[in-house]
Amino acid sequence: MHFHILTLFPEMVLQGLHTSILARAMERGLISADAVNIRDYTMDRRHGRVDDYTYGGGAGMLMQAQPVYDCIEAVQSSLQKRARVVFLTPQGRVFNQSIAAELAQEEELILLCGHYEGIDERVLEESVDDSISIGDYVLTGGELPAMIVVDAVSRLIPGVLGNGASAETDSFQDGLLEYPQYSRPEVWHGRKVPDILLSGDHAKVDAWRHSKALDRTRERRPDLFQAYMQNHPEEKAAGKNLPDGCN
Ligand code: ADE
């Protein structure tokens, strides 16, 4: 998967992405990310401006259509096939695990980061395929949202996570929050690891984990719990089929 991040702050994006698991995935050629500076495409050679006042008045500046358009076209023309262009904006569809899984199917992805008060609507109409928000709050630009999308999508690419199973047991992957987990020591600050996890009985451990995932989702995310129960009517009797000690 190749990510092309179009931004006025390439160093911010590159620094954030070239660390830890994503850096290792890049070294191994599983993903790549390049940051393209939209300012390189301005016609204003003297001042390098990419923004201007908004027609109709109002506070703040707007990114102009031309440099954004030319930047997108330069990236598209370097690719064998036109890539999906995703604009990061609080006005987009709200990002979640299923959108991450959908984007992970693409071979190339162009992520467009806005700044100032936004981008001239005409280039969005002409060149953008999809808009994504990372939540109902407003940030100063699309760079952090783009990095979040790259991270969430990359970890779904086969081989990026060391252990192939980890992405499948994540929170949200099956519509539930993840069950609680424990590592050594067996007792810490007087708190003991639940006995069932030490039992070696895998069926019981799985049933316990599922039960905890249901409890946790019901308590913390009633919206997800309701959706899960609607999709899994057979679990309406949750708890009844669980082995002793799993509730
Ligand atoms: N740009 C500014 N705020 C944003 C948000 N919440 N999501 C995506 N892009 C943004």
Coordinates of C-alpha atoms and ligand atoms in Angstrom, one line a residue:
M1 CA 0.0 0.0 0.0
H2 CA 1.4 3.4 -1.0
F3 CA 0.2 6.6 0.8
H4 CA 0.7 10.0 -0.9
I5 CA 0.1 12.7 1.7
L6 CA -0.5 16.1 0.2
T7 CA 0.2 18.8 2.8
L8 CA 1.7 22.2 3.5
F9 CA 3.7 20.5 6.4
P10 CA 5.5 17.4 4.9
E11 CA 8.1 17.2 7.7
M12 CA 5.3 16.9 10.3
V13 CA 3.8 13.9 8.5
L14 CA 7.1 12.2 7.7
Q15 CA 8.4 12.5 11.2
G16 CA 5.3 11.0 12.7
L17 CA 5.1 8.1 10.3
H18 CA 8.8 7.0 10.2
T19 CA 8.8 5.5 13.7
S20 CA 8.0 2.2 15.4
I21 CA 5.9 -0.4 13.6
L22 CA 5.2 1.7 10.5
A23 CA 8.9 2.4 10.0
R24 CA 9.6 -1.3 10.2
A25 CA 6.8 -2.0 7.7
M26 CA 8.3 0.6 5.4
E27 CA 11.8 -0.9 5.6
R28 CA 10.2 -4.2 4.7
G29 CA 8.5 -2.7 1.7
L30 CA 5.0 -3.5 3.0
I31 CA 3.9 0.1 2.9
S32 CA 5.4 3.4 1.8
A33 CA 4.4 7.0 2.6
D34 CA 5.6 10.1 0.8
A35 CA 4.6 13.6 1.7
V36 CA 4.1 16.1 -1.2
N37 CA 4.4 19.8 -0.5
I38 CA 1.4 21.5 -2.0
R39 CA 3.4 24.8 -1.9
D40 CA 5.7 23.4 -4.5
Y41 CA 2.8 23.8 -7.0
T42 CA 1.9 27.4 -6.4
M43 CA 2.1 29.8 -9.4
D44 CA 3.2 32.5 -7.0
R45 CA 6.9 32.0 -7.4
R46 CA 7.7 35.2 -5.5
H47 CA 5.9 34.6 -2.2
G48 CA 5.0 31.0 -2.5
R49 CA 1.4 31.8 -1.5
V50 CA -1.2 29.0 -1.6
D51 CA -4.0 30.8 0.3
D52 CA -6.2 33.8 -0.3
Y53 CA -9.3 35.6 1.1
T54 CA -12.7 34.1 0.8
Y55 CA -15.3 35.6 -1.6
G56 CA -18.2 36.9 0.4
G57 CA -16.0 37.9 3.3
G58 CA -15.4 36.2 6.6
A59 CA -12.5 35.6 8.8
G60 CA -9.6 33.4 7.7
M61 CA -7.9 32.4 4.5
L62 CA -8.7 29.6 2.1
M63 CA -6.3 27.2 0.2
Q64 CA -6.7 28.1 -3.5
A65 CA -7.8 25.6 -6.1
Q66 CA -4.9 25.7 -8.5
P67 CA -1.9 24.5 -6.3
V68 CA -4.1 21.8 -4.8
Y69 CA -5.3 20.7 -8.2
D70 CA -1.9 20.7 -9.7
C71 CA -0.4 18.8 -6.8
I72 CA -3.1 16.1 -7.0
E73 CA -2.6 15.8 -10.8
A74 CA 1.2 15.5 -10.5
V75 CA 0.8 12.6 -8.1
Q76 CA -2.0 11.0 -10.2
S77 CA 0.1 11.2 -13.4
S78 CA 3.0 9.5 -11.6
L79 CA 0.9 6.5 -11.0
Q80 CA -0.1 3.6 -13.3
K81 CA -3.8 3.9 -12.3
R82 CA -5.6 6.9 -10.9
A83 CA -5.8 6.6 -7.1
R84 CA -8.6 7.3 -4.7
V85 CA -8.3 10.9 -3.3
V86 CA -9.4 11.3 0.3
F87 CA -9.8 14.7 1.8
L88 CA -9.4 15.0 5.6
T89 CA -12.1 17.3 6.9
P90 CA -14.5 17.5 9.9
Q91 CA -17.3 17.4 7.3
G92 CA -16.4 13.9 6.1
R93 CA -17.8 10.5 7.1
V94 CA -16.6 9.6 10.5
F95 CA -13.6 7.3 10.4
N96 CA -14.0 3.9 12.0
Q97 CA -12.6 0.3 11.7
S98 CA -14.8 -0.7 8.8
I99 CA -13.7 2.4 6.8
A100 CA -10.0 1.5 7.6
A101 CA -10.7 -2.0 6.3
E102 CA -12.3 -0.6 3.1
L103 CA -9.3 1.7 2.5
A104 CA -6.8 -1.2 3.1
Q105 CA -8.1 -2.7 -0.1
E106 CA -6.6 0.1 -2.2
E107 CA -3.1 -0.1 -3.6
E108 CA -2.5 3.6 -3.6
L109 CA -4.2 6.3 -1.6
I110 CA -3.9 10.1 -1.9
L111 CA -4.6 11.9 1.4
L112 CA -5.3 15.6 1.0
C113 CA -4.7 17.7 4.1
G114 CA -6.4 21.1 4.4
H115 CA -5.3 24.1 6.4
Y116 CA -6.5 27.6 7.2
E117 CA -10.2 27.8 6.8
G118 CA -10.4 25.0 4.3
I119 CA -10.0 24.5 0.5
D120 CA -11.7 26.1 -2.4
E121 CA -14.9 24.0 -3.0
R122 CA -14.3 23.7 -6.8
V123 CA -11.2 21.6 -6.5
L124 CA -12.9 19.4 -4.0
E125 CA -15.8 18.8 -6.4
E126 CA -13.4 18.1 -9.2
S127 CA -10.7 16.0 -7.7
V128 CA -11.8 14.5 -4.4
D129 CA -13.5 11.0 -4.2
D130 CA -14.1 10.7 -0.5
S131 CA -14.0 12.8 2.6
I132 CA -13.1 11.5 6.1
S133 CA -13.4 13.1 9.5
I134 CA -11.6 11.6 12.5
G135 CA -14.3 12.9 14.9
D136 CA -16.6 15.8 15.8
Y137 CA -14.0 18.3 16.7
V138 CA -11.9 20.7 14.7
L139 CA -8.1 20.5 14.4
T140 CA -5.8 23.1 12.8
G141 CA -5.1 20.9 9.8
G142 CA -5.6 17.5 8.2
E143 CA -2.1 16.2 9.0
L144 CA -2.9 14.5 12.3
P145 CA -6.1 13.0 10.8
A146 CA -4.0 11.7 7.8
M147 CA -1.5 10.1 10.1
I148 CA -4.3 8.4 12.0
V149 CA -5.8 7.0 8.8
V150 CA -2.3 5.8 7.6
D151 CA -1.7 4.1 11.0
A152 CA -5.1 2.4 11.2
V153 CA -5.1 1.3 7.6
S154 CA -1.4 0.1 7.6
R155 CA -1.9 -2.2 10.6
L156 CA -4.5 -4.1 8.6
I157 CA -2.0 -4.8 5.7
P158 CA -0.9 -8.4 6.0
G159 CA 2.6 -8.6 7.6
V160 CA 2.6 -5.2 9.2
L161 CA 1.8 -6.4 12.6
G162 CA 4.3 -9.0 13.8
N163 CA 1.6 -11.4 15.0
G164 CA -0.9 -12.0 12.2
A165 CA -3.7 -12.7 14.7
S166 CA -3.5 -9.4 16.5
A167 CA -5.5 -7.3 14.1
E168 CA -8.3 -9.9 14.2
T169 CA -8.8 -9.8 18.0
D170 CA -8.6 -6.0 18.2
S171 CA -11.4 -3.8 19.6
F172 CA -14.0 -3.1 16.8
Q173 CA -12.8 -5.8 14.5
D174 CA -15.9 -7.9 15.4
G175 CA -17.9 -4.9 16.6
L176 CA -17.0 -5.3 20.2
L177 CA -14.4 -3.7 22.5
E178 CA -11.5 -5.9 23.3
Y179 CA -11.5 -8.0 26.6
P180 CA -9.1 -7.1 29.4
Q181 CA -5.6 -8.6 29.1
Y182 CA -2.9 -9.4 31.7
S183 CA 0.8 -10.2 31.7
R184 CA 3.3 -11.2 34.4
P185 CA 3.4 -11.0 37.4
E186 CA 0.4 -13.1 38.4
V187 CA -0.2 -10.7 41.4
W188 CA 0.5 -7.0 41.1
H189 CA -0.4 -4.4 43.8
G190 CA -2.6 -7.1 45.3
R191 CA -4.5 -7.6 42.1
K192 CA -4.6 -11.2 40.8
V193 CA -4.9 -12.3 37.2
P194 CA -8.3 -14.0 36.8
D195 CA -7.9 -17.8 37.6
I196 CA -9.5 -18.9 34.3
L197 CA -6.7 -17.4 32.3
L198 CA -4.2 -19.6 34.2
S199 CA -6.4 -22.7 33.7
G200 CA -4.9 -23.7 30.3
D201 CA -8.5 -24.5 29.1
H202 CA -8.7 -22.6 25.8
A203 CA -12.4 -23.1 25.3
K204 CA -13.1 -21.6 28.7
V205 CA -10.6 -18.8 28.2
D206 CA -12.3 -17.9 24.8
A207 CA -15.7 -18.0 26.4
W208 CA -14.5 -15.8 29.3
R209 CA -12.9 -13.3 26.9
H210 CA -16.1 -13.1 24.8
S211 CA -18.2 -12.5 27.9
K212 CA -15.9 -9.7 29.1
A213 CA -15.9 -8.1 25.7
L214 CA -19.7 -8.1 25.8
D215 CA -19.8 -6.7 29.3
R216 CA -17.2 -4.0 28.5
T217 CA -19.0 -3.0 25.3
R218 CA -22.4 -2.9 27.0
E219 CA -21.0 -0.6 29.8
R220 CA -18.7 1.6 27.7
R221 CA -20.3 1.8 24.3
P222 CA -24.0 1.0 24.4
D223 CA -24.3 2.1 20.8
L224 CA -21.9 -0.6 19.6
F225 CA -23.5 -3.2 21.9
Q226 CA -26.9 -2.5 20.5
A227 CA -25.6 -2.9 16.9
Y228 CA -23.7 -6.1 17.8
M229 CA -26.8 -7.6 19.4
Q230 CA -28.9 -6.8 16.4
N231 CA -26.4 -8.6 14.2
H232 CA -26.0 -11.6 16.6
P233 CA -29.6 -12.4 17.7
E234 CA -28.4 -15.8 18.8
E235 CA -26.5 -14.1 21.6
K236 CA -29.6 -12.5 23.1
A237 CA -29.3 -15.2 25.8
A238 CA -25.7 -14.1 26.4
G239 CA -24.3 -15.6 29.6
K240 CA -26.6 -18.7 29.6
N241 CA -24.3 -20.8 27.5
L242 CA -21.1 -19.7 29.2
P243 CA -19.1 -22.1 31.4
D244 CA -19.0 -21.5 35.2
G245 CA -17.0 -18.5 36.2
C246 CA -17.3 -16.7 32.8
N247 CA -19.8 -14.0 33.9
Ligands
ADE1 N1 -9.2 18.7 9.8 C1 -9.6 19.5 10.9 N2 -10.3 18.8 11.8 C2 -10.5 17.6 11.2 C3 -11.1 16.4 11.7 N3 -11.8 16.3 12.8 N4 -11.1 15.3 10.9 C4 -10.4 15.3 9.7 N5 -9.8 16.4 9.3 C5 -9.8 17.5 10.0

